[in-house]
């Protein structure tokens, strides 16, 4: 029996690495894409012949097209795409935020995800099978101070996923969006606060957040479902988190 092939972006750490490891254990061969070649090489060394390390910056459209066009023939028929690569930068209010940070988040979280999907999707449609799993965030639905463009990019992921499903009606290609809340055990907050480890750690103080393997297990579950089942959206929170009341500013 031919092994299924998964492409996981942002596979060097966090959700992506945990997802790659879960899928490998389930019998997938994994195309592990990320910018850090040393991390990818370590994963490939742990799983000889089962991991194709693919150095890739998803914000570079030309690099995406070149890398996916050049896949070896026995790796080209991708059955599962996990669009995990993404980031948040800063927590400043919009009026004080960095426009460069906004550009990076849009280029990675929106354009990068769309460009990888655009490259992979025609093959899936031609084979009349495949599953695309986009990693969104509850930030796309629940606004919070400082979330501005990050939240907007995750709202894009949510709506893009639903619109993909609308376009794919009549094909065997499925689309799901996983939207986690507070999640630790990754470099997300360290990246957001640009290496300030103490500030990053304070986000999770006194909590039991979701962990990368929780998201990876959800990816694995989606991939295990029969081909006639499409789960549109999964919203996840740790039990220590819940939506709050709307904020109201009152004048003295």
PDB file of C-alpha atoms in Angstrom, residues 160-244:
ATOM      1  CA  UNK A 160     -10.453  31.560   3.251  1.00  0.00           C
ATOM      2  CA  UNK A 161     -11.001  28.018   4.521  1.00  0.00           C
ATOM      3  CA  UNK A 162     -14.779  28.303   4.168  1.00  0.00           C
ATOM      4  CA  UNK A 163     -14.500  29.832   0.715  1.00  0.00           C
ATOM      5  CA  UNK A 164     -12.111  27.108  -0.414  1.00  0.00           C
ATOM      6  CA  UNK A 165     -14.707  24.552   0.620  1.00  0.00           C
ATOM      7  CA  UNK A 166     -17.330  26.406  -1.417  1.00  0.00           C
ATOM      8  CA  UNK A 167     -15.094  26.294  -4.511  1.00  0.00           C
ATOM      9  CA  UNK A 168     -14.302  22.610  -3.989  1.00  0.00           C
ATOM     10  CA  UNK A 169     -17.905  21.445  -3.933  1.00  0.00           C
ATOM     11  CA  UNK A 170     -18.189  18.442  -6.214  1.00  0.00           C
ATOM     12  CA  UNK A 171     -14.572  17.388  -5.700  1.00  0.00           C
ATOM     13  CA  UNK A 172     -13.122  14.975  -3.162  1.00  0.00           C
ATOM     14  CA  UNK A 173     -10.920  17.665  -1.606  1.00  0.00           C
ATOM     15  CA  UNK A 174     -11.714  18.646   1.981  1.00  0.00           C
ATOM     16  CA  UNK A 175     -10.816  21.774   3.973  1.00  0.00           C
ATOM     17  CA  UNK A 176     -10.715  22.331   7.724  1.00  0.00           C
ATOM     18  CA  UNK A 177      -9.631  25.212   9.956  1.00  0.00           C
ATOM     19  CA  UNK A 178      -8.278  24.508  13.458  1.00  0.00           C
ATOM     20  CA  UNK A 179      -8.528  27.592  15.663  1.00  0.00           C
ATOM     21  CA  UNK A 180      -6.732  27.265  19.025  1.00  0.00           C
ATOM     22  CA  UNK A 181      -6.871  29.624  21.958  1.00  0.00           C
ATOM     23  CA  UNK A 182      -4.145  30.011  24.586  1.00  0.00           C
ATOM     24  CA  UNK A 183      -1.374  27.653  23.526  1.00  0.00           C
ATOM     25  CA  UNK A 184       2.037  27.212  25.095  1.00  0.00           C
ATOM     26  CA  UNK A 185       4.981  24.914  24.571  1.00  0.00           C
ATOM     27  CA  UNK A 186       6.072  26.640  21.392  1.00  0.00           C
ATOM     28  CA  UNK A 187       8.052  29.696  20.331  1.00  0.00           C
ATOM     29  CA  UNK A 188       4.918  31.712  19.542  1.00  0.00           C
ATOM     30  CA  UNK A 189       5.153  34.224  22.395  1.00  0.00           C
ATOM     31  CA  UNK A 190       8.957  34.373  22.222  1.00  0.00           C
ATOM     32  CA  UNK A 191       8.595  35.445  18.594  1.00  0.00           C
ATOM     33  CA  UNK A 192       5.766  37.847  19.416  1.00  0.00           C
ATOM     34  CA  UNK A 193       7.917  39.578  22.037  1.00  0.00           C
ATOM     35  CA  UNK A 194      11.065  39.350  19.901  1.00  0.00           C
ATOM     36  CA  UNK A 195      13.154  37.179  22.197  1.00  0.00           C
ATOM     37  CA  UNK A 196      11.992  38.537  25.556  1.00  0.00           C
ATOM     38  CA  UNK A 197      11.709  35.126  27.227  1.00  0.00           C
ATOM     39  CA  UNK A 198      10.531  36.474  30.575  1.00  0.00           C
ATOM     40  CA  UNK A 199       7.686  38.394  28.959  1.00  0.00           C
ATOM     41  CA  UNK A 200       6.786  35.358  26.879  1.00  0.00           C
ATOM     42  CA  UNK A 201       6.729  33.104  29.940  1.00  0.00           C
ATOM     43  CA  UNK A 202       4.447  35.520  31.801  1.00  0.00           C
ATOM     44  CA  UNK A 203       1.681  34.848  29.249  1.00  0.00           C
ATOM     45  CA  UNK A 204       1.314  31.310  30.581  1.00  0.00           C
ATOM     46  CA  UNK A 205       1.975  31.927  34.290  1.00  0.00           C
ATOM     47  CA  UNK A 206      -0.597  30.085  36.412  1.00  0.00           C
ATOM     48  CA  UNK A 207      -2.274  28.428  33.416  1.00  0.00           C
ATOM     49  CA  UNK A 208      -2.412  25.041  31.779  1.00  0.00           C
ATOM     50  CA  UNK A 209      -2.532  26.064  28.110  1.00  0.00           C
ATOM     51  CA  UNK A 210      -3.066  23.936  25.057  1.00  0.00           C
ATOM     52  CA  UNK A 211       0.168  22.249  23.952  1.00  0.00           C
ATOM     53  CA  UNK A 212       1.523  21.509  20.477  1.00  0.00           C
ATOM     54  CA  UNK A 213       0.569  17.844  20.756  1.00  0.00           C
ATOM     55  CA  UNK A 214      -3.057  18.845  21.429  1.00  0.00           C
ATOM     56  CA  UNK A 215      -3.191  20.582  18.073  1.00  0.00           C
ATOM     57  CA  UNK A 216      -1.254  17.752  16.415  1.00  0.00           C
ATOM     58  CA  UNK A 217      -3.724  15.208  17.801  1.00  0.00           C
ATOM     59  CA  UNK A 218      -6.554  17.238  16.289  1.00  0.00           C
ATOM     60  CA  UNK A 219      -4.808  17.238  12.909  1.00  0.00           C
ATOM     61  CA  UNK A 220      -4.365  13.476  13.212  1.00  0.00           C
ATOM     62  CA  UNK A 221      -8.057  13.019  14.040  1.00  0.00           C
ATOM     63  CA  UNK A 222      -9.145  15.083  11.045  1.00  0.00           C
ATOM     64  CA  UNK A 223      -6.851  13.046   8.802  1.00  0.00           C
ATOM     65  CA  UNK A 224      -8.365   9.816  10.151  1.00  0.00           C
ATOM     66  CA  UNK A 225     -11.940  10.660   9.156  1.00  0.00           C
ATOM     67  CA  UNK A 226     -13.550   8.956   6.158  1.00  0.00           C
ATOM     68  CA  UNK A 227     -13.378  10.896   2.887  1.00  0.00           C
ATOM     69  CA  UNK A 228     -17.070  11.840   2.904  1.00  0.00           C
ATOM     70  CA  UNK A 229     -16.714  13.804   6.163  1.00  0.00           C
ATOM     71  CA  UNK A 230     -15.618  17.468   6.138  1.00  0.00           C
ATOM     72  CA  UNK A 231     -15.121  19.282   9.446  1.00  0.00           C
ATOM     73  CA  UNK A 232     -15.300  22.958   8.596  1.00  0.00           C
ATOM     74  CA  UNK A 233     -13.975  24.576  11.775  1.00  0.00           C
ATOM     75  CA  UNK A 234     -12.656  23.369  15.130  1.00  0.00           C
ATOM     76  CA  UNK A 235     -12.377  26.029  17.859  1.00  0.00           C
ATOM     77  CA  UNK A 236     -10.229  24.945  20.802  1.00  0.00           C
ATOM     78  CA  UNK A 237      -9.531  26.505  24.188  1.00  0.00           C
ATOM     79  CA  UNK A 238      -7.866  25.193  27.336  1.00  0.00           C
ATOM     80  CA  UNK A 239     -10.251  24.866  30.259  1.00  0.00           C
ATOM     81  CA  UNK A 240      -8.520  27.831  31.918  1.00  0.00           C
ATOM     82  CA  UNK A 241      -9.709  30.166  29.136  1.00  0.00           C
ATOM     83  CA  UNK A 242     -13.137  31.476  28.161  1.00  0.00           C
ATOM     84  CA  UNK A 243     -14.627  34.403  26.222  1.00  0.00           C
ATOM     85  CA  UNK A 244     -15.108  37.491  28.365  1.00  0.00           C
TER      86      UNK A 244
END
